[in-house]
Amino acid sequence: MPADWKAFKKDWKNGKYLECTPILERPKYTRRAIPIKFLDRLVEFSNLLEKHNATAFLMGGTLLGWARECSLIPHTTDTDVGIFKDDHSE
């Protein structure tokens, strides 16, 4: 049972997992690495969203990378995410 049932219910209702099926064929030996600094920032962002009971979603190039390559686009330097207007407070 989730510790925070309300948050779990909201995430379950708003969430949708999209299975990755790469559009572009890439060599099986290609190795991807996500920088530790990026993962640290992602955890901070996730904690901030949780604190404010907000839901984020991928958009723009980040969503394109996931749909096309099942990963971040290798040469990108940013991450595109959005939050729902109703989750934003002044």
JSON list of C-alpha atoms in Angstrom, two decimals:
[
{"chain": "A", "resi": 1, "resn": "MET", "atom": "CA", "xyz": [0.00, 0.00, 0.00]},
{"chain": "A", "resi": 2, "resn": "PRO", "atom": "CA", "xyz": [1.47, 3.42, -0.95]},
{"chain": "A", "resi": 3, "resn": "ALA", "atom": "CA", "xyz": [2.37, 5.67, 1.99]},
{"chain": "A", "resi": 4, "resn": "ASP", "atom": "CA", "xyz": [0.69, 8.67, 0.35]},
{"chain": "A", "resi": 5, "resn": "TRP", "atom": "CA", "xyz": [-2.49, 7.24, -1.14]},
{"chain": "A", "resi": 6, "resn": "LYS", "atom": "CA", "xyz": [-3.75, 10.64, -2.41]},
{"chain": "A", "resi": 7, "resn": "ALA", "atom": "CA", "xyz": [-0.56, 11.31, -4.37]},
{"chain": "A", "resi": 8, "resn": "PHE", "atom": "CA", "xyz": [-0.48, 7.75, -5.71]},
{"chain": "A", "resi": 9, "resn": "LYS", "atom": "CA", "xyz": [-4.10, 8.02, -6.88]},
{"chain": "A", "resi": 10, "resn": "LYS", "atom": "CA", "xyz": [-3.38, 11.33, -8.65]},
{"chain": "A", "resi": 11, "resn": "ASP", "atom": "CA", "xyz": [-0.26, 9.94, -10.34]},
{"chain": "A", "resi": 12, "resn": "TRP", "atom": "CA", "xyz": [-2.11, 6.79, -11.38]},
{"chain": "A", "resi": 13, "resn": "LYS", "atom": "CA", "xyz": [-4.99, 8.82, -12.84]},
{"chain": "A", "resi": 14, "resn": "ASN", "atom": "CA", "xyz": [-2.76, 11.30, -14.69]},
{"chain": "A", "resi": 15, "resn": "GLY", "atom": "CA", "xyz": [0.06, 8.95, -15.66]},
{"chain": "A", "resi": 16, "resn": "LYS", "atom": "CA", "xyz": [0.43, 6.96, -18.82]},
{"chain": "A", "resi": 17, "resn": "TYR", "atom": "CA", "xyz": [3.45, 4.76, -19.47]},
{"chain": "A", "resi": 18, "resn": "LEU", "atom": "CA", "xyz": [4.47, 4.69, -23.10]},
{"chain": "A", "resi": 19, "resn": "GLU", "atom": "CA", "xyz": [6.47, 1.62, -24.02]},
{"chain": "A", "resi": 20, "resn": "CYS", "atom": "CA", "xyz": [9.51, 2.59, -26.00]},
{"chain": "A", "resi": 21, "resn": "THR", "atom": "CA", "xyz": [9.65, 1.27, -29.55]},
{"chain": "A", "resi": 22, "resn": "PRO", "atom": "CA", "xyz": [12.52, 3.03, -31.31]},
{"chain": "A", "resi": 23, "resn": "ILE", "atom": "CA", "xyz": [11.65, 4.53, -34.67]},
{"chain": "A", "resi": 24, "resn": "LEU", "atom": "CA", "xyz": [15.31, 4.85, -35.64]},
{"chain": "A", "resi": 25, "resn": "GLU", "atom": "CA", "xyz": [17.45, 1.77, -35.76]},
{"chain": "A", "resi": 26, "resn": "ARG", "atom": "CA", "xyz": [20.66, 2.23, -33.83]},
{"chain": "A", "resi": 27, "resn": "PRO", "atom": "CA", "xyz": [23.55, -0.19, -33.47]},
{"chain": "A", "resi": 28, "resn": "LYS", "atom": "CA", "xyz": [23.12, -2.62, -30.58]},
{"chain": "A", "resi": 29, "resn": "TYR", "atom": "CA", "xyz": [26.58, -1.75, -29.29]},
{"chain": "A", "resi": 30, "resn": "THR", "atom": "CA", "xyz": [25.77, 1.96, -28.88]},
{"chain": "A", "resi": 31, "resn": "ARG", "atom": "CA", "xyz": [26.20, 2.83, -25.25]},
{"chain": "A", "resi": 32, "resn": "ARG", "atom": "CA", "xyz": [24.42, 5.75, -23.64]},
{"chain": "A", "resi": 33, "resn": "ALA", "atom": "CA", "xyz": [25.44, 7.45, -20.44]},
{"chain": "A", "resi": 34, "resn": "ILE", "atom": "CA", "xyz": [23.36, 9.92, -18.46]},
{"chain": "A", "resi": 35, "resn": "PRO", "atom": "CA", "xyz": [25.60, 12.32, -16.51]},
{"chain": "A", "resi": 36, "resn": "ILE", "atom": "CA", "xyz": [25.39, 11.99, -12.72]},
{"chain": "A", "resi": 37, "resn": "LYS", "atom": "CA", "xyz": [24.87, 15.77, -12.43]},
{"chain": "A", "resi": 38, "resn": "PHE", "atom": "CA", "xyz": [21.75, 15.46, -14.60]},
{"chain": "A", "resi": 39, "resn": "LEU", "atom": "CA", "xyz": [20.41, 12.63, -12.44]},
{"chain": "A", "resi": 40, "resn": "ASP", "atom": "CA", "xyz": [21.03, 14.72, -9.30]},
{"chain": "A", "resi": 41, "resn": "ARG", "atom": "CA", "xyz": [19.06, 17.62, -10.79]},
{"chain": "A", "resi": 42, "resn": "LEU", "atom": "CA", "xyz": [16.30, 15.26, -11.89]},
{"chain": "A", "resi": 43, "resn": "VAL", "atom": "CA", "xyz": [15.95, 13.98, -8.31]},
{"chain": "A", "resi": 44, "resn": "GLU", "atom": "CA", "xyz": [15.79, 17.59, -7.03]},
{"chain": "A", "resi": 45, "resn": "PHE", "atom": "CA", "xyz": [13.12, 18.40, -9.62]},
{"chain": "A", "resi": 46, "resn": "SER", "atom": "CA", "xyz": [11.15, 15.29, -8.74]},
{"chain": "A", "resi": 47, "resn": "ASN", "atom": "CA", "xyz": [11.27, 16.19, -5.04]},
{"chain": "A", "resi": 48, "resn": "LEU", "atom": "CA", "xyz": [10.08, 19.72, -5.84]},
{"chain": "A", "resi": 49, "resn": "LEU", "atom": "CA", "xyz": [7.16, 18.37, -7.87]},
{"chain": "A", "resi": 50, "resn": "GLU", "atom": "CA", "xyz": [6.23, 15.98, -5.08]},
{"chain": "A", "resi": 51, "resn": "LYS", "atom": "CA", "xyz": [6.42, 18.76, -2.47]},
{"chain": "A", "resi": 52, "resn": "HIS", "atom": "CA", "xyz": [3.97, 20.86, -4.51]},
{"chain": "A", "resi": 53, "resn": "ASN", "atom": "CA", "xyz": [1.78, 17.92, -5.57]},
{"chain": "A", "resi": 54, "resn": "ALA", "atom": "CA", "xyz": [2.47, 18.67, -9.25]},
{"chain": "A", "resi": 55, "resn": "THR", "atom": "CA", "xyz": [2.66, 16.33, -12.24]},
{"chain": "A", "resi": 56, "resn": "ALA", "atom": "CA", "xyz": [5.30, 16.74, -14.94]},
{"chain": "A", "resi": 57, "resn": "PHE", "atom": "CA", "xyz": [5.40, 15.38, -18.47]},
{"chain": "A", "resi": 58, "resn": "LEU", "atom": "CA", "xyz": [7.95, 15.20, -21.28]},
{"chain": "A", "resi": 59, "resn": "MET", "atom": "CA", "xyz": [7.58, 17.58, -24.19]},
{"chain": "A", "resi": 60, "resn": "GLY", "atom": "CA", "xyz": [9.52, 19.00, -27.15]},
{"chain": "A", "resi": 61, "resn": "GLY", "atom": "CA", "xyz": [12.88, 17.46, -27.97]},
{"chain": "A", "resi": 62, "resn": "THR", "atom": "CA", "xyz": [12.92, 15.31, -24.83]},
{"chain": "A", "resi": 63, "resn": "LEU", "atom": "CA", "xyz": [9.67, 13.64, -25.87]},
{"chain": "A", "resi": 64, "resn": "LEU", "atom": "CA", "xyz": [10.98, 13.30, -29.42]},
{"chain": "A", "resi": 65, "resn": "GLY", "atom": "CA", "xyz": [14.13, 11.63, -28.10]},
{"chain": "A", "resi": 66, "resn": "TRP", "atom": "CA", "xyz": [12.11, 9.16, -26.06]},
{"chain": "A", "resi": 67, "resn": "ALA", "atom": "CA", "xyz": [9.80, 8.34, -28.97]},
{"chain": "A", "resi": 68, "resn": "ARG", "atom": "CA", "xyz": [12.56, 8.14, -31.56]},
{"chain": "A", "resi": 69, "resn": "GLU", "atom": "CA", "xyz": [15.51, 6.69, -29.65]},
{"chain": "A", "resi": 70, "resn": "CYS", "atom": "CA", "xyz": [14.17, 5.42, -26.29]},
{"chain": "A", "resi": 71, "resn": "SER", "atom": "CA", "xyz": [16.64, 7.77, -24.66]},
{"chain": "A", "resi": 72, "resn": "LEU", "atom": "CA", "xyz": [17.74, 11.36, -24.40]},
{"chain": "A", "resi": 73, "resn": "ILE", "atom": "CA", "xyz": [18.95, 12.73, -27.72]},
{"chain": "A", "resi": 74, "resn": "PRO", "atom": "CA", "xyz": [22.73, 12.29, -27.40]},
{"chain": "A", "resi": 75, "resn": "HIS", "atom": "CA", "xyz": [23.75, 15.80, -28.48]},
{"chain": "A", "resi": 76, "resn": "THR", "atom": "CA", "xyz": [21.11, 17.74, -26.52]},
{"chain": "A", "resi": 77, "resn": "THR", "atom": "CA", "xyz": [22.00, 20.06, -23.66]},
{"chain": "A", "resi": 78, "resn": "ASP", "atom": "CA", "xyz": [18.56, 20.59, -22.15]},
{"chain": "A", "resi": 79, "resn": "THR", "atom": "CA", "xyz": [15.46, 18.75, -20.99]},
{"chain": "A", "resi": 80, "resn": "ASP", "atom": "CA", "xyz": [11.94, 19.81, -21.89]},
{"chain": "A", "resi": 81, "resn": "VAL", "atom": "CA", "xyz": [9.23, 19.16, -19.31]},
{"chain": "A", "resi": 82, "resn": "GLY", "atom": "CA", "xyz": [5.89, 20.75, -18.59]},
{"chain": "A", "resi": 83, "resn": "ILE", "atom": "CA", "xyz": [3.48, 20.83, -15.69]},
{"chain": "A", "resi": 84, "resn": "PHE", "atom": "CA", "xyz": [-0.27, 21.13, -15.80]},
{"chain": "A", "resi": 85, "resn": "LYS", "atom": "CA", "xyz": [-1.64, 24.64, -15.31]},
{"chain": "A", "resi": 86, "resn": "ASP", "atom": "CA", "xyz": [-3.86, 23.48, -12.45]},
{"chain": "A", "resi": 87, "resn": "ASP", "atom": "CA", "xyz": [-0.75, 22.19, -10.63]},
{"chain": "A", "resi": 88, "resn": "HIS", "atom": "CA", "xyz": [0.93, 25.61, -10.72]},
{"chain": "A", "resi": 89, "resn": "SER", "atom": "CA", "xyz": [0.50, 28.03, -7.86]},
{"chain": "A", "resi": 90, "resn": "GLU", "atom": "CA", "xyz": [1.58, 31.64, -7.54]}
]
